[in-house]
């Protein structure tokens, strides 16, 4: 996962997801379904997965406090 940036906060993840979505859309429109588009899509998937995991961890912590 060499392409992953250092993640400081949820805002970093949201920002990176948004940047990757724009980049992916632009690349797909220009290039179609190329290796580069697939690479961007996979990186986007990783960030979405990270965001989902963080959200799940927050939910579990909140439930444990109750």
PDB file of C-alpha atoms in Angstrom:
ATOM      1  CA  UNK A   1       0.000   0.000   0.000  1.00  0.00           C
ATOM      2  CA  UNK A   2       2.774   2.365  -0.925  1.00  0.00           C
ATOM      3  CA  UNK A   3       0.338   4.911  -2.378  1.00  0.00           C
ATOM      4  CA  UNK A   4      -1.491   5.483   0.884  1.00  0.00           C
ATOM      5  CA  UNK A   5      -0.881   8.836   2.485  1.00  0.00           C
ATOM      6  CA  UNK A   6      -0.314   9.305   6.168  1.00  0.00           C
ATOM      7  CA  UNK A   7      -3.752   9.542   7.713  1.00  0.00           C
ATOM      8  CA  UNK A   8      -4.107  12.066  10.503  1.00  0.00           C
ATOM      9  CA  UNK A   9      -7.889  12.265  10.751  1.00  0.00           C
ATOM     10  CA  UNK A  10     -11.225  11.346   9.242  1.00  0.00           C
ATOM     11  CA  UNK A  11     -11.026  14.598   7.315  1.00  0.00           C
ATOM     12  CA  UNK A  12      -7.833  13.353   5.632  1.00  0.00           C
ATOM     13  CA  UNK A  13      -9.647  10.228   4.484  1.00  0.00           C
ATOM     14  CA  UNK A  14     -12.687  12.139   3.240  1.00  0.00           C
ATOM     15  CA  UNK A  15     -10.443  14.560   1.377  1.00  0.00           C
ATOM     16  CA  UNK A  16      -8.428  11.769  -0.235  1.00  0.00           C
ATOM     17  CA  UNK A  17     -11.593   9.883  -1.238  1.00  0.00           C
ATOM     18  CA  UNK A  18     -12.984  13.004  -2.888  1.00  0.00           C
ATOM     19  CA  UNK A  19      -9.720  13.695  -4.744  1.00  0.00           C
ATOM     20  CA  UNK A  20      -9.547  10.103  -5.942  1.00  0.00           C
ATOM     21  CA  UNK A  21     -13.175  10.130  -7.113  1.00  0.00           C
ATOM     22  CA  UNK A  22     -12.529  13.187  -9.269  1.00  0.00           C
ATOM     23  CA  UNK A  23      -9.259  11.736 -10.555  1.00  0.00           C
ATOM     24  CA  UNK A  24     -10.952   8.422 -11.340  1.00  0.00           C
ATOM     25  CA  UNK A  25     -13.832  10.060 -13.201  1.00  0.00           C
ATOM     26  CA  UNK A  26     -11.467  12.219 -15.265  1.00  0.00           C
ATOM     27  CA  UNK A  27      -9.190   9.295 -16.086  1.00  0.00           C
ATOM     28  CA  UNK A  28     -12.103   7.055 -17.044  1.00  0.00           C
ATOM     29  CA  UNK A  29     -13.604   9.706 -19.325  1.00  0.00           C
ATOM     30  CA  UNK A  30     -10.270  10.249 -21.091  1.00  0.00           C
ATOM     31  CA  UNK A  31      -8.830   6.735 -21.099  1.00  0.00           C
ATOM     32  CA  UNK A  32     -11.633   4.262 -20.599  1.00  0.00           C
ATOM     33  CA  UNK A  33     -10.931   1.167 -18.527  1.00  0.00           C
ATOM     34  CA  UNK A  34      -7.112   1.193 -18.473  1.00  0.00           C
ATOM     35  CA  UNK A  35      -4.598  -0.101 -15.943  1.00  0.00           C
ATOM     36  CA  UNK A  36      -4.206   3.435 -14.563  1.00  0.00           C
ATOM     37  CA  UNK A  37      -7.959   3.765 -14.052  1.00  0.00           C
ATOM     38  CA  UNK A  38      -8.039   0.393 -12.310  1.00  0.00           C
ATOM     39  CA  UNK A  39      -5.118   1.446 -10.096  1.00  0.00           C
ATOM     40  CA  UNK A  40      -6.926   4.646  -9.057  1.00  0.00           C
ATOM     41  CA  UNK A  41     -10.114   2.672  -8.427  1.00  0.00           C
ATOM     42  CA  UNK A  42      -8.265   0.209  -6.197  1.00  0.00           C
ATOM     43  CA  UNK A  43      -6.677   3.025  -4.201  1.00  0.00           C
ATOM     44  CA  UNK A  44     -10.095   4.629  -3.791  1.00  0.00           C
ATOM     45  CA  UNK A  45     -11.485   1.291  -2.578  1.00  0.00           C
ATOM     46  CA  UNK A  46      -8.735   1.105   0.066  1.00  0.00           C
ATOM     47  CA  UNK A  47      -9.599   4.543   1.426  1.00  0.00           C
ATOM     48  CA  UNK A  48     -13.308   3.762   1.474  1.00  0.00           C
ATOM     49  CA  UNK A  49     -12.517   0.560   3.385  1.00  0.00           C
ATOM     50  CA  UNK A  50     -10.424   2.520   5.897  1.00  0.00           C
ATOM     51  CA  UNK A  51     -13.259   5.025   6.372  1.00  0.00           C
ATOM     52  CA  UNK A  52     -15.747   2.202   6.938  1.00  0.00           C
ATOM     53  CA  UNK A  53     -13.475   0.574   9.497  1.00  0.00           C
ATOM     54  CA  UNK A  54     -13.038   3.851  11.389  1.00  0.00           C
ATOM     55  CA  UNK A  55     -16.787   4.400  11.414  1.00  0.00           C
ATOM     56  CA  UNK A  56     -17.345   0.877  12.718  1.00  0.00           C
ATOM     57  CA  UNK A  57     -14.730   1.366  15.450  1.00  0.00           C
ATOM     58  CA  UNK A  58     -16.415   4.617  16.525  1.00  0.00           C
ATOM     59  CA  UNK A  59     -19.789   2.860  16.680  1.00  0.00           C
ATOM     60  CA  UNK A  60     -18.366   0.033  18.792  1.00  0.00           C
ATOM     61  CA  UNK A  61     -16.688   2.488  21.177  1.00  0.00           C
ATOM     62  CA  UNK A  62     -19.940   4.420  21.518  1.00  0.00           C
ATOM     63  CA  UNK A  63     -21.903   1.230  22.223  1.00  0.00           C
ATOM     64  CA  UNK A  64     -19.356   0.103  24.818  1.00  0.00           C
ATOM     65  CA  UNK A  65     -19.723   3.409  26.680  1.00  0.00           C
ATOM     66  CA  UNK A  66     -23.482   2.879  26.979  1.00  0.00           C
TER      67      UNK A  66
END
